[in-house]
């Protein structure tokens, strides 16, 4: 059986890290006898320049025909002033892509490799032995999508609307509880139930869903407290389940506890079955953006994207062994002392994207 992977490199460092990752995926597929077919398409500023739209119809069609999508990053100063704003890469490509592909669940593992403890912004005693938190973020509802949204005709006021339905909360809660079952069986649901009506509904529905998961310990936490607890005592968390905007912010905060955005993968899963009817369709991308400040210099850290490919093998292709092979290779590379500039300690020598990729490839085989 062959698997079809849509490859959307995007802007900035996107092409550098995605092409490095495709090399790792090819090698992994060869090692495990998996038939992967890659097809590239345009997205983001690159697509806007070539076609006038950051998410061309052909790109969306290719994604729909694929088993999984590997995405780099989009955006950069070149497109920040594009008019109308709905044609800017993030608004015009990322949000509609998630919506169109029904990707409602965003899984962001924030894992601190013990060898990188010194890269964390926290004191060593708070993170000793590493960290392993999974943020499960709702991705297609809430304030980023609610209507009405926009400026008043006189430009003097603006409105965004936060809406959640019971069904939206229920399906993301199930993803969170299922994920907790694969881990340490603790789920912390994060909301702002003391102020927001949507949060009160969120808490009510999550509590109901918890009845089906008596083996998972559920707790609730207000988002402002969670932001504090993440830097005060991050080891208390196993799975954090939260809505779209809170998840956007908390997952970046959790990311920094691990030392570098360049290390963090993500998976976005949908309800749709992939084309082979056996696995879950998903989109895989690093948590970081297009890093225009270092684009084209060959120094970007490819590990977040490589680890995203591991999640792709696990969740969309059902190839857990291949996923583990990639994750183990990355861990070995770090143990061997290889560092890109973003994770190197002061004075420590740094290698570039290609050398880091080669180091991972050498440990795969
Ligand atoms: P960013 O994540 O691109 O960069 C933040 C900082 O981290 C920069 O100093 C960058 O050099 C560094 N960095 C990020 N990834 C790295 C890597 N792999 N290796 C080494 N260093 C890395 O965030 P930003 O600067 O706020 O945004 C830049 C552009 O990316 C903007 O146009 C923004 O809209 C876009 N963006 C896109 C996505 C996405 O495509 N999913 C996400 C966030 C931001």
Coordinates of C-alpha atoms and ligand atoms in Angstrom, one line a residue:
X1 CA 0.0 0.0 0.0
X2 CA 1.2 3.5 -0.7
X3 CA 0.7 6.6 1.3
X4 CA 0.3 10.0 -0.2
X5 CA 1.9 12.9 1.6
X6 CA 1.2 16.5 0.6
X7 CA 4.3 18.7 1.1
X8 CA 3.7 22.4 1.7
X9 CA 7.0 24.1 2.4
X10 CA 5.7 27.7 2.6
X11 CA 7.9 30.7 3.4
X12 CA 11.0 31.8 5.3
X13 CA 12.8 28.7 6.7
X14 CA 9.9 26.5 5.6
X15 CA 11.6 25.1 2.5
X16 CA 14.9 24.4 4.4
X17 CA 13.3 22.5 7.2
X18 CA 10.7 20.7 5.1
X19 CA 13.2 19.4 2.6
X20 CA 15.4 18.2 5.4
X21 CA 12.5 16.4 6.9
X22 CA 11.4 14.8 3.6
X23 CA 14.9 13.3 3.4
X24 CA 14.4 11.8 6.9
X25 CA 11.0 10.5 6.0
X26 CA 12.3 8.8 2.8
X27 CA 15.1 7.1 4.8
X28 CA 12.6 6.0 7.5
X29 CA 10.2 4.7 4.9
X30 CA 13.0 2.8 3.2
X31 CA 14.1 1.2 6.4
X32 CA 10.5 0.0 7.4
X33 CA 9.3 -0.9 3.9
X34 CA 6.7 1.9 3.7
X35 CA 5.8 3.2 0.3
X36 CA 5.5 7.0 0.5
X37 CA 4.6 9.3 -2.4
X38 CA 5.4 12.9 -1.9
X39 CA 3.8 15.8 -3.8
X40 CA 4.6 19.4 -3.3
X41 CA 2.2 22.4 -3.5
X42 CA 2.4 26.1 -2.8
X43 CA 1.1 27.8 0.3
X44 CA 1.5 31.2 2.1
X45 CA 3.4 34.1 0.7
X46 CA 5.0 32.0 -2.0
X47 CA 1.5 31.0 -3.2
X48 CA 0.3 34.5 -3.0
X49 CA 3.2 35.7 -5.2
X50 CA 2.6 33.0 -7.7
X51 CA -1.2 32.8 -7.9
X52 CA -2.6 35.8 -6.0
X53 CA -4.0 33.6 -3.2
X54 CA -2.1 32.2 -0.1
X55 CA -4.2 29.0 -0.3
X56 CA -4.7 28.1 -4.0
X57 CA -7.6 25.7 -4.8
X58 CA -5.0 23.1 -6.2
X59 CA -3.2 23.1 -2.9
X60 CA -6.4 22.4 -1.0
X61 CA -7.4 19.7 -3.5
X62 CA -4.0 18.0 -3.1
X63 CA -4.4 18.0 0.7
X64 CA -7.8 16.4 0.4
X65 CA -6.4 13.6 -1.8
X66 CA -3.6 12.9 0.6
X67 CA -3.2 10.7 3.7
X68 CA -1.3 13.4 5.5
X69 CA 0.1 16.9 5.0
X70 CA 3.6 18.0 6.0
X71 CA 3.7 21.8 6.4
X72 CA 6.6 24.1 7.0
X73 CA 5.5 27.7 8.0
X74 CA 4.0 30.7 6.3
X75 CA 4.3 34.4 6.5
X76 CA 6.9 37.1 6.7
X77 CA 7.4 40.9 6.6
X78 CA 7.0 40.9 2.8
X79 CA 3.3 40.0 3.1
X80 CA 2.4 41.8 6.4
X81 CA 0.7 44.7 4.5
X82 CA -1.1 42.6 1.8
X83 CA -4.7 44.0 1.3
X84 CA -7.3 42.8 2.2
X85 CA -5.9 41.3 5.4
X86 CA -7.8 38.1 4.6
X87 CA -5.2 37.4 1.9
X88 CA -2.2 37.6 4.3
X89 CA -0.6 34.2 4.6
X90 CA -1.7 33.3 8.2
X91 CA -5.3 34.5 7.9
X92 CA -5.7 33.4 4.3
X93 CA -3.9 30.1 4.4
X94 CA -3.5 28.6 7.8
X95 CA -6.9 29.3 9.3
X96 CA -8.9 28.2 6.2
X97 CA -6.7 25.2 5.7
X98 CA -7.5 23.9 9.2
X99 CA -11.2 24.7 8.8
X100 CA -11.5 23.2 5.3
X101 CA -9.7 20.0 6.4
X102 CA -11.8 19.7 9.5
X103 CA -8.7 19.7 11.7
X104 CA -10.3 20.4 15.1
X105 CA -7.7 18.9 17.4
X106 CA -4.2 20.3 17.8
X107 CA -1.8 18.1 19.7
X108 CA 1.4 19.8 20.9
X109 CA 3.8 17.7 22.9
X110 CA 6.2 19.9 24.9
X111 CA 9.0 17.6 25.8
X112 CA 12.2 18.7 27.4
X113 CA 15.0 16.3 26.5
X114 CA 17.1 15.9 29.7
X115 CA 20.3 16.7 27.7
X116 CA 18.8 20.1 27.0
X117 CA 17.8 21.0 30.5
X118 CA 20.2 24.0 30.5
X119 CA 18.3 25.5 27.5
X120 CA 15.1 25.8 29.5
X121 CA 14.2 29.2 30.9
X122 CA 13.3 27.6 34.3
X123 CA 15.6 26.8 37.2
X124 CA 17.0 23.3 37.0
X125 CA 15.3 22.1 40.2
X126 CA 11.9 22.8 38.6
X127 CA 12.6 20.6 35.5
X128 CA 15.0 18.0 36.7
X129 CA 14.5 14.7 34.9
X130 CA 12.9 16.5 31.9
X131 CA 9.4 17.5 31.2
X132 CA 6.6 15.9 29.1
X133 CA 3.4 17.9 28.7
X134 CA 0.8 17.4 26.0
X135 CA -1.3 20.5 25.2
X136 CA -4.5 19.5 23.4
X137 CA -5.9 22.6 21.8
X138 CA -9.3 23.1 20.1
X139 CA -8.5 24.4 16.7
X140 CA -11.5 25.4 14.6
X141 CA -13.8 27.2 17.0
X142 CA -13.8 30.0 19.5
X143 CA -12.8 33.6 19.0
X144 CA -10.6 33.1 16.0
X145 CA -13.6 32.0 13.9
X146 CA -16.8 33.4 15.6
X147 CA -19.0 35.9 13.8
X148 CA -19.5 38.8 13.8
X149 CA -15.9 39.9 13.5
X150 CA -14.6 43.2 12.1
X151 CA -14.3 47.0 12.3
X152 CA -17.2 49.3 12.6
X153 CA -17.7 51.5 9.5
X154 CA -16.1 54.5 11.2
X155 CA -13.1 52.4 12.2
X156 CA -13.5 53.5 15.9
X157 CA -14.4 50.1 17.3
X158 CA -13.8 46.4 16.5
X159 CA -15.4 43.1 17.4
X160 CA -14.4 39.5 17.7
X161 CA -16.9 36.8 18.8
X162 CA -16.2 33.7 21.0
X163 CA -18.6 30.9 20.2
X164 CA -18.5 27.2 21.2
X165 CA -21.1 24.5 20.7
X166 CA -21.6 21.5 22.9
X167 CA -20.6 19.2 20.0
X168 CA -17.4 21.1 19.4
X169 CA -16.4 20.8 23.1
X170 CA -17.4 17.2 23.3
X171 CA -15.3 16.0 20.4
X172 CA -12.1 17.8 21.5
X173 CA -12.6 16.6 25.1
X174 CA -12.7 13.0 23.8
X175 CA -9.4 13.5 22.0
X176 CA -7.9 14.8 25.2
X177 CA -9.2 11.9 27.3
X178 CA -8.0 9.4 24.7
X179 CA -4.5 11.0 24.7
X180 CA -4.4 11.0 28.5
X181 CA -5.2 7.2 28.4
X182 CA -2.0 6.7 26.4
X183 CA 0.0 8.7 28.9
X184 CA -0.2 9.2 32.7
X185 CA -4.0 9.4 32.8
X186 CA -4.3 13.0 34.1
X187 CA -6.1 15.7 32.3
X188 CA -6.3 19.3 33.3
X189 CA -9.1 21.2 31.5
X190 CA -8.3 25.0 31.3
X191 CA -10.9 27.7 30.9
X192 CA -12.0 31.1 32.2
X193 CA -15.3 29.9 33.8
X194 CA -15.3 32.7 36.3
X195 CA -15.9 35.2 33.5
X196 CA -16.8 33.7 30.2
X197 CA -20.1 32.0 29.3
X198 CA -18.3 29.8 26.7
X199 CA -16.0 28.6 29.4
X200 CA -18.9 27.7 31.7
X201 CA -20.3 25.5 28.9
X202 CA -16.8 24.1 28.3
X203 CA -16.4 23.0 31.9
X204 CA -19.9 21.5 32.0
X205 CA -19.4 19.4 28.8
X206 CA -15.8 18.3 29.8
X207 CA -17.2 17.1 33.1
X208 CA -19.9 15.1 31.3
X209 CA -17.4 13.5 28.9
X210 CA -15.2 12.6 31.9
X211 CA -17.9 10.1 33.0
X212 CA -16.9 7.9 30.0
X213 CA -13.2 8.0 31.2
X214 CA -13.3 7.0 34.9
X215 CA -9.6 5.9 34.6
X216 CA -8.5 9.4 33.8
X217 CA -8.2 12.0 36.6
X218 CA -9.9 15.2 35.6
X219 CA -9.1 18.6 37.1
X220 CA -10.1 22.1 36.1
X221 CA -7.9 25.2 36.1
X222 CA -8.5 28.9 35.2
X223 CA -6.3 30.0 32.4
X224 CA -4.5 32.7 34.3
X225 CA -3.6 30.2 37.0
X226 CA -2.4 27.7 34.4
X227 CA -0.1 30.4 32.9
X228 CA 1.4 30.8 36.4
X229 CA 1.5 27.1 37.2
X230 CA 3.4 26.3 34.0
X231 CA 6.3 28.3 35.2
X232 CA 5.9 27.5 38.9
X233 CA 5.5 23.8 38.8
X234 CA 5.2 22.4 35.3
X235 CA 5.7 18.8 36.3
X236 CA 2.2 18.7 37.8
X237 CA 0.8 18.6 34.2
X238 CA 0.2 15.6 32.0
X239 CA -2.4 16.6 29.4
X240 CA -3.7 20.1 29.2
X241 CA -7.0 20.4 27.4
X242 CA -8.1 23.8 26.3
X243 CA -9.9 26.0 23.8
X244 CA -8.4 27.7 20.7
X245 CA -7.0 31.0 21.9
X246 CA -6.0 29.8 25.4
X247 CA -4.3 26.8 23.7
X248 CA -2.5 29.1 21.3
X249 CA -0.9 31.0 24.2
X250 CA -0.3 28.2 26.7
X251 CA 1.3 25.9 24.1
X252 CA 3.8 28.6 23.3
X253 CA 4.5 29.1 27.0
X254 CA 4.9 25.4 27.4
X255 CA 7.2 25.5 24.4
X256 CA 9.6 27.9 26.0
X257 CA 9.9 25.7 29.1
X258 CA 11.6 23.2 26.7
X259 CA 14.2 25.7 25.6
X260 CA 13.5 26.2 22.0
X261 CA 10.6 26.6 19.6
X262 CA 12.9 24.8 17.1
X263 CA 12.3 21.5 19.0
X264 CA 8.5 21.4 19.1
X265 CA 6.4 19.4 16.7
X266 CA 2.6 19.4 16.3
X267 CA -0.2 17.3 14.9
X268 CA -3.6 18.5 13.9
X269 CA -6.1 15.7 13.5
X270 CA -9.6 15.7 12.0
X271 CA -12.7 13.5 12.0
X272 CA -12.2 12.5 8.4
X273 CA -10.6 9.2 7.6
X274 CA -7.6 9.4 5.3
X275 CA -8.0 8.1 1.8
X276 CA -6.9 4.6 2.7
X277 CA -9.8 4.4 5.2
X278 CA -7.5 2.9 7.9
X279 CA -5.9 5.9 9.5
X280 CA -6.6 9.4 10.6
X281 CA -6.0 12.3 8.3
X282 CA -3.7 14.9 9.8
X283 CA -1.6 17.9 9.2
X284 CA 1.9 18.0 10.7
X285 CA 3.9 21.1 11.3
X286 CA 6.5 22.6 13.6
X287 CA 5.1 25.0 16.3
X288 CA 7.4 27.8 15.2
X289 CA 6.8 30.2 12.4
X290 CA 8.8 31.0 9.3
X291 CA 11.7 32.7 11.2
X292 CA 12.4 35.3 8.5
X293 CA 15.3 36.6 10.5
X294 CA 17.3 33.5 9.8
X295 CA 15.8 32.3 6.5
X296 CA 18.2 31.3 3.8
X297 CA 21.2 31.1 6.1
X298 CA 21.1 27.3 6.5
X299 CA 21.1 27.5 10.3
X300 CA 17.4 26.7 11.1
X301 CA 16.8 23.8 13.5
X302 CA 15.0 21.1 11.6
X303 CA 14.1 19.0 14.6
X304 CA 10.6 20.3 15.2
X305 CA 9.7 19.4 11.7
X306 CA 11.5 16.1 11.8
X307 CA 9.6 15.3 15.1
X308 CA 6.4 16.4 13.4
X309 CA 7.1 13.7 10.7
X310 CA 7.4 11.2 13.5
X311 CA 3.9 12.2 14.7
X312 CA 2.7 11.8 11.0
X313 CA 4.0 8.2 10.9
X314 CA 2.3 7.5 14.3
X315 CA -1.1 9.1 13.9
X316 CA -1.8 9.2 10.1
X317 CA 0.1 6.1 8.8
X318 CA -0.3 3.9 11.9
X319 CA 3.5 3.2 11.8
X320 CA 4.5 3.6 15.5
X321 CA 7.8 1.8 15.0
X322 CA 8.9 4.3 12.3
X323 CA 7.8 7.1 14.6
X324 CA 9.9 5.8 17.4
X325 CA 12.9 5.3 15.2
X326 CA 12.9 9.0 14.3
X327 CA 12.3 10.1 17.9
X328 CA 15.2 7.8 19.1
X329 CA 17.5 9.1 16.4
X330 CA 16.8 12.7 17.5
X331 CA 17.4 11.8 21.1
X332 CA 20.7 10.2 20.2
X333 CA 21.8 13.2 18.2
X334 CA 21.2 15.4 21.1
X335 CA 23.0 13.0 23.5
X336 CA 25.9 13.0 21.1
X337 CA 26.1 16.8 21.7
X338 CA 25.0 18.1 18.2
X339 CA 23.3 21.5 18.5
X340 CA 21.9 24.1 16.1
X341 CA 22.5 27.7 17.1
X342 CA 19.1 28.1 18.8
X343 CA 19.7 25.2 21.3
X344 CA 23.5 25.6 21.7
X345 CA 24.7 26.9 25.1
X346 CA 26.8 30.1 25.1
X347 CA 30.2 29.2 23.7
X348 CA 29.0 25.8 22.4
X349 CA 29.7 25.1 18.7
X350 CA 26.7 25.0 16.5
X351 CA 25.9 23.1 13.3
X352 CA 23.6 24.0 10.5
X353 CA 20.4 22.5 9.1
X354 CA 22.1 20.1 6.7
X355 CA 24.6 18.8 9.2
X356 CA 21.9 18.3 11.8
X357 CA 19.8 16.4 9.3
X358 CA 22.7 14.2 8.4
X359 CA 23.4 13.5 12.0
X360 CA 19.7 12.3 12.4
X361 CA 20.0 10.2 9.2
X362 CA 23.1 8.5 10.4
X363 CA 21.4 7.4 13.6
X364 CA 18.3 6.1 11.8
X365 CA 20.1 3.4 9.9
Ligands
LIG1 P1 9.0 32.5 14.6 O1 8.6 31.2 15.3 O2 9.0 32.4 13.1 O3 10.4 33.0 15.2 C1 10.6 33.4 16.5 C2 12.1 33.3 16.9 O4 12.5 31.9 16.9 C3 13.0 33.9 15.8 O5 14.1 34.5 16.4 C4 13.4 32.7 15.0 O6 14.7 32.9 14.3 C5 13.5 31.6 16.0 N1 13.2 30.3 15.4 C6 11.9 29.9 15.0 N2 12.0 28.6 14.5 C7 13.3 28.3 14.5 C8 14.1 27.2 14.1 N3 13.5 26.1 13.5 N4 15.4 27.2 14.2 C9 16.0 28.2 14.8 N5 15.4 29.3 15.3 C10 14.1 29.4 15.1 O7 7.9 33.6 15.0 P2 7.7 35.1 14.6 O8 9.1 35.7 14.4 O9 6.8 35.7 15.5 O10 7.0 35.0 13.2 C11 7.7 35.1 11.9 C12 6.6 34.9 10.8 O11 6.1 33.6 10.9 C13 5.5 35.8 10.9 O12 5.2 36.2 9.6 C14 4.4 35.0 11.5 O13 3.1 35.5 11.1 C15 4.7 33.7 10.9 N6 4.2 32.5 11.8 C16 3.8 31.4 11.1 C17 3.4 30.3 11.7 C18 3.0 29.1 10.9 O14 3.2 29.1 9.8 N7 2.4 28.1 11.6 C19 3.4 30.3 13.1 C20 3.8 31.4 13.8 C21 4.2 32.6 13.1

